[in-house]
């Protein structure tokens, strides 16, 4: 084994693949201005665009993976994190970047406080049954 081979093996494990720290993917950022809108069940939808997202030099491979995953089927932030095997905080920052570039949009679920009261729903069901 030459010196170069030994040095290369010390940087990564063949079975694990190369290691990239999460903060390197986000350029050291741990949050994004849009993070308050990106809870675990927020749904990310790729925008239909005429230009190729790959033409944006500021996008990382992880950004492109998120756009590709959301192009056919909208994905939640939790699904993206699980599929990409990345921490949720990193995915939130990356999705925030994509929102800034208008490559994705985010649909938030209705907050529980804005949902109708259960008693109102029961009254509606009872009224429908009475018909």
mmCIF file of C-alpha atoms in Angstrom:
data_model
loop_
_atom_site.group_PDB
_atom_site.id
_atom_site.type_symbol
_atom_site.label_atom_id
_atom_site.label_comp_id
_atom_site.label_asym_id
_atom_site.label_seq_id
_atom_site.Cartn_x
_atom_site.Cartn_y
_atom_site.Cartn_z
ATOM 1 C CA UNK A 1 0.000 0.000 0.000
ATOM 2 C CA UNK A 2 1.468 3.340 -1.033
ATOM 3 C CA UNK A 3 1.451 6.437 1.153
ATOM 4 C CA UNK A 4 -1.418 7.980 -0.829
ATOM 5 C CA UNK A 5 -3.596 4.884 -0.341
ATOM 6 C CA UNK A 6 -2.968 4.830 3.404
ATOM 7 C CA UNK A 7 -3.788 8.538 3.687
ATOM 8 C CA UNK A 8 -6.992 8.115 1.662
ATOM 9 C CA UNK A 9 -8.177 5.239 3.884
ATOM 10 C CA UNK A 10 -7.655 7.298 7.020
ATOM 11 C CA UNK A 11 -10.155 9.928 5.797
ATOM 12 C CA UNK A 12 -13.111 7.604 5.253
ATOM 13 C CA UNK A 13 -14.314 4.079 5.772
ATOM 14 C CA UNK A 14 -15.039 2.186 2.547
ATOM 15 C CA UNK A 15 -18.266 0.774 3.964
ATOM 16 C CA UNK A 16 -19.515 4.103 5.301
ATOM 17 C CA UNK A 17 -18.436 6.176 2.310
ATOM 18 C CA UNK A 18 -16.985 9.657 2.557
ATOM 19 C CA UNK A 19 -18.052 11.673 5.581
ATOM 20 C CA UNK A 20 -19.384 15.198 5.130
ATOM 21 C CA UNK A 21 -20.321 17.111 8.232
ATOM 22 C CA UNK A 22 -23.884 18.476 8.157
ATOM 23 C CA UNK A 23 -22.712 22.044 8.804
ATOM 24 C CA UNK A 24 -20.595 21.841 5.648
ATOM 25 C CA UNK A 25 -23.780 21.301 3.601
ATOM 26 C CA UNK A 26 -25.382 24.397 5.097
ATOM 27 C CA UNK A 27 -22.202 26.514 5.020
ATOM 28 C CA UNK A 28 -22.173 26.621 8.808
ATOM 29 C CA UNK A 29 -25.761 27.835 9.153
ATOM 30 C CA UNK A 30 -27.944 26.172 11.745
ATOM 31 C CA UNK A 31 -31.198 27.947 10.933
ATOM 32 C CA UNK A 32 -32.993 29.805 8.173
ATOM 33 C CA UNK A 33 -35.389 32.739 8.271
ATOM 34 C CA UNK A 34 -38.191 30.473 6.983
ATOM 35 C CA UNK A 35 -37.498 27.793 9.585
ATOM 36 C CA UNK A 36 -40.529 28.791 11.673
ATOM 37 C CA UNK A 37 -42.675 27.634 8.732
ATOM 38 C CA UNK A 38 -40.893 24.307 8.316
ATOM 39 C CA UNK A 39 -42.227 21.900 10.903
ATOM 40 C CA UNK A 40 -41.856 18.145 10.397
ATOM 41 C CA UNK A 41 -45.128 17.733 8.520
ATOM 42 C CA UNK A 42 -44.771 20.785 6.262
ATOM 43 C CA UNK A 43 -45.068 19.582 2.662
ATOM 44 C CA UNK A 44 -42.422 20.630 0.139
ATOM 45 C CA UNK A 45 -43.536 20.950 -3.496
ATOM 46 C CA UNK A 46 -41.152 21.587 -6.401
ATOM 47 C CA UNK A 47 -42.070 24.592 -8.525
ATOM 48 C CA UNK A 48 -42.578 24.072 -12.246
ATOM 49 C CA UNK A 49 -39.805 26.117 -13.852
ATOM 50 C CA UNK A 50 -38.609 26.650 -17.361
ATOM 51 C CA UNK A 51 -34.945 26.943 -16.413
ATOM 52 C CA UNK A 52 -32.935 23.997 -15.137
ATOM 53 C CA UNK A 53 -32.340 24.108 -11.342
ATOM 54 C CA UNK A 54 -28.885 22.622 -12.007
ATOM 55 C CA UNK A 55 -27.981 25.914 -13.696
ATOM 56 C CA UNK A 56 -27.936 27.614 -10.290
ATOM 57 C CA UNK A 57 -24.286 27.541 -9.184
ATOM 58 C CA UNK A 58 -25.141 28.094 -5.521
ATOM 59 C CA UNK A 59 -27.083 24.812 -5.243
ATOM 60 C CA UNK A 60 -25.409 21.791 -3.697
ATOM 61 C CA UNK A 61 -26.112 18.175 -4.664
ATOM 62 C CA UNK A 62 -28.356 17.953 -1.595
ATOM 63 C CA UNK A 63 -30.415 20.908 -2.849
ATOM 64 C CA UNK A 64 -30.815 19.157 -6.191
ATOM 65 C CA UNK A 65 -31.815 15.897 -4.473
ATOM 66 C CA UNK A 66 -34.600 17.703 -2.612
ATOM 67 C CA UNK A 67 -35.923 19.311 -5.807
ATOM 68 C CA UNK A 68 -35.799 15.970 -7.635
ATOM 69 C CA UNK A 69 -37.600 14.142 -4.813
ATOM 70 C CA UNK A 70 -40.372 16.747 -4.671
ATOM 71 C CA UNK A 71 -40.805 17.079 -8.423
ATOM 72 C CA UNK A 72 -43.116 14.061 -8.846
ATOM 73 C CA UNK A 73 -44.517 13.714 -5.339
ATOM 74 C CA UNK A 74 -44.702 16.370 -2.629
ATOM 75 C CA UNK A 75 -42.685 15.307 0.419
ATOM 76 C CA UNK A 76 -42.818 16.326 4.066
ATOM 77 C CA UNK A 77 -39.717 17.715 5.753
ATOM 78 C CA UNK A 78 -39.534 14.528 7.855
ATOM 79 C CA UNK A 79 -39.704 12.316 4.731
ATOM 80 C CA UNK A 80 -36.934 14.319 3.060
ATOM 81 C CA UNK A 81 -34.713 14.030 6.134
ATOM 82 C CA UNK A 82 -35.285 10.283 6.344
ATOM 83 C CA UNK A 83 -34.777 9.659 2.634
ATOM 84 C CA UNK A 84 -31.620 11.793 2.438
ATOM 85 C CA UNK A 85 -30.341 10.477 5.787
ATOM 86 C CA UNK A 86 -29.754 14.028 6.998
ATOM 87 C CA UNK A 87 -30.667 15.762 10.253
ATOM 88 C CA UNK A 88 -33.981 17.631 10.131
ATOM 89 C CA UNK A 89 -32.221 20.914 10.942
ATOM 90 C CA UNK A 90 -30.025 20.566 7.863
ATOM 91 C CA UNK A 91 -33.034 19.774 5.655
ATOM 92 C CA UNK A 92 -34.841 22.848 7.015
ATOM 93 C CA UNK A 93 -31.926 25.092 6.054
ATOM 94 C CA UNK A 94 -31.651 23.513 2.596
ATOM 95 C CA UNK A 95 -35.405 23.807 1.955
ATOM 96 C CA UNK A 96 -35.243 27.442 3.114
ATOM 97 C CA UNK A 97 -32.527 28.073 0.508
ATOM 98 C CA UNK A 98 -34.726 26.484 -2.162
ATOM 99 C CA UNK A 99 -37.669 28.644 -1.062
ATOM 100 C CA UNK A 100 -35.484 31.747 -1.431
ATOM 101 C CA UNK A 101 -34.597 30.658 -4.970
ATOM 102 C CA UNK A 102 -38.286 29.974 -5.700
ATOM 103 C CA UNK A 103 -37.482 26.365 -6.610
ATOM 104 C CA UNK A 104 -39.921 24.926 -4.065
ATOM 105 C CA UNK A 105 -42.954 26.050 -2.151
ATOM 106 C CA UNK A 106 -44.049 24.840 1.244
ATOM 107 C CA UNK A 107 -47.584 24.013 2.263
ATOM 108 C CA UNK A 108 -48.157 24.021 5.976
ATOM 109 C CA UNK A 109 -50.840 21.956 7.660
ATOM 110 C CA UNK A 110 -53.634 23.698 9.514
ATOM 111 C CA UNK A 111 -52.523 24.398 13.091
ATOM 112 C CA UNK A 112 -54.541 22.457 15.695
ATOM 113 C CA UNK A 113 -55.806 25.714 17.212
ATOM 114 C CA UNK A 114 -57.508 26.567 13.905
ATOM 115 C CA UNK A 115 -59.248 23.207 13.502
ATOM 116 C CA UNK A 116 -62.958 23.033 14.270
ATOM 117 C CA UNK A 117 -63.937 21.938 17.735
ATOM 118 C CA UNK A 118 -64.776 18.225 18.067
ATOM 119 C CA UNK A 119 -68.217 19.044 19.503
ATOM 120 C CA UNK A 120 -69.068 21.060 16.371
ATOM 121 C CA UNK A 121 -68.067 18.130 14.188
ATOM 122 C CA UNK A 122 -70.209 15.762 16.282
ATOM 123 C CA UNK A 123 -73.182 18.111 15.940
ATOM 124 C CA UNK A 124 -72.739 18.185 12.145
ATOM 125 C CA UNK A 125 -72.545 14.375 11.974
ATOM 126 C CA UNK A 126 -75.654 14.042 14.179
ATOM 127 C CA UNK A 127 -77.525 16.515 11.960
ATOM 128 C CA UNK A 128 -76.510 14.621 8.823
ATOM 129 C CA UNK A 129 -77.675 11.330 10.336
ATOM 130 C CA UNK A 130 -81.003 12.917 11.245
ATOM 131 C CA UNK A 131 -81.638 13.728 7.587
#
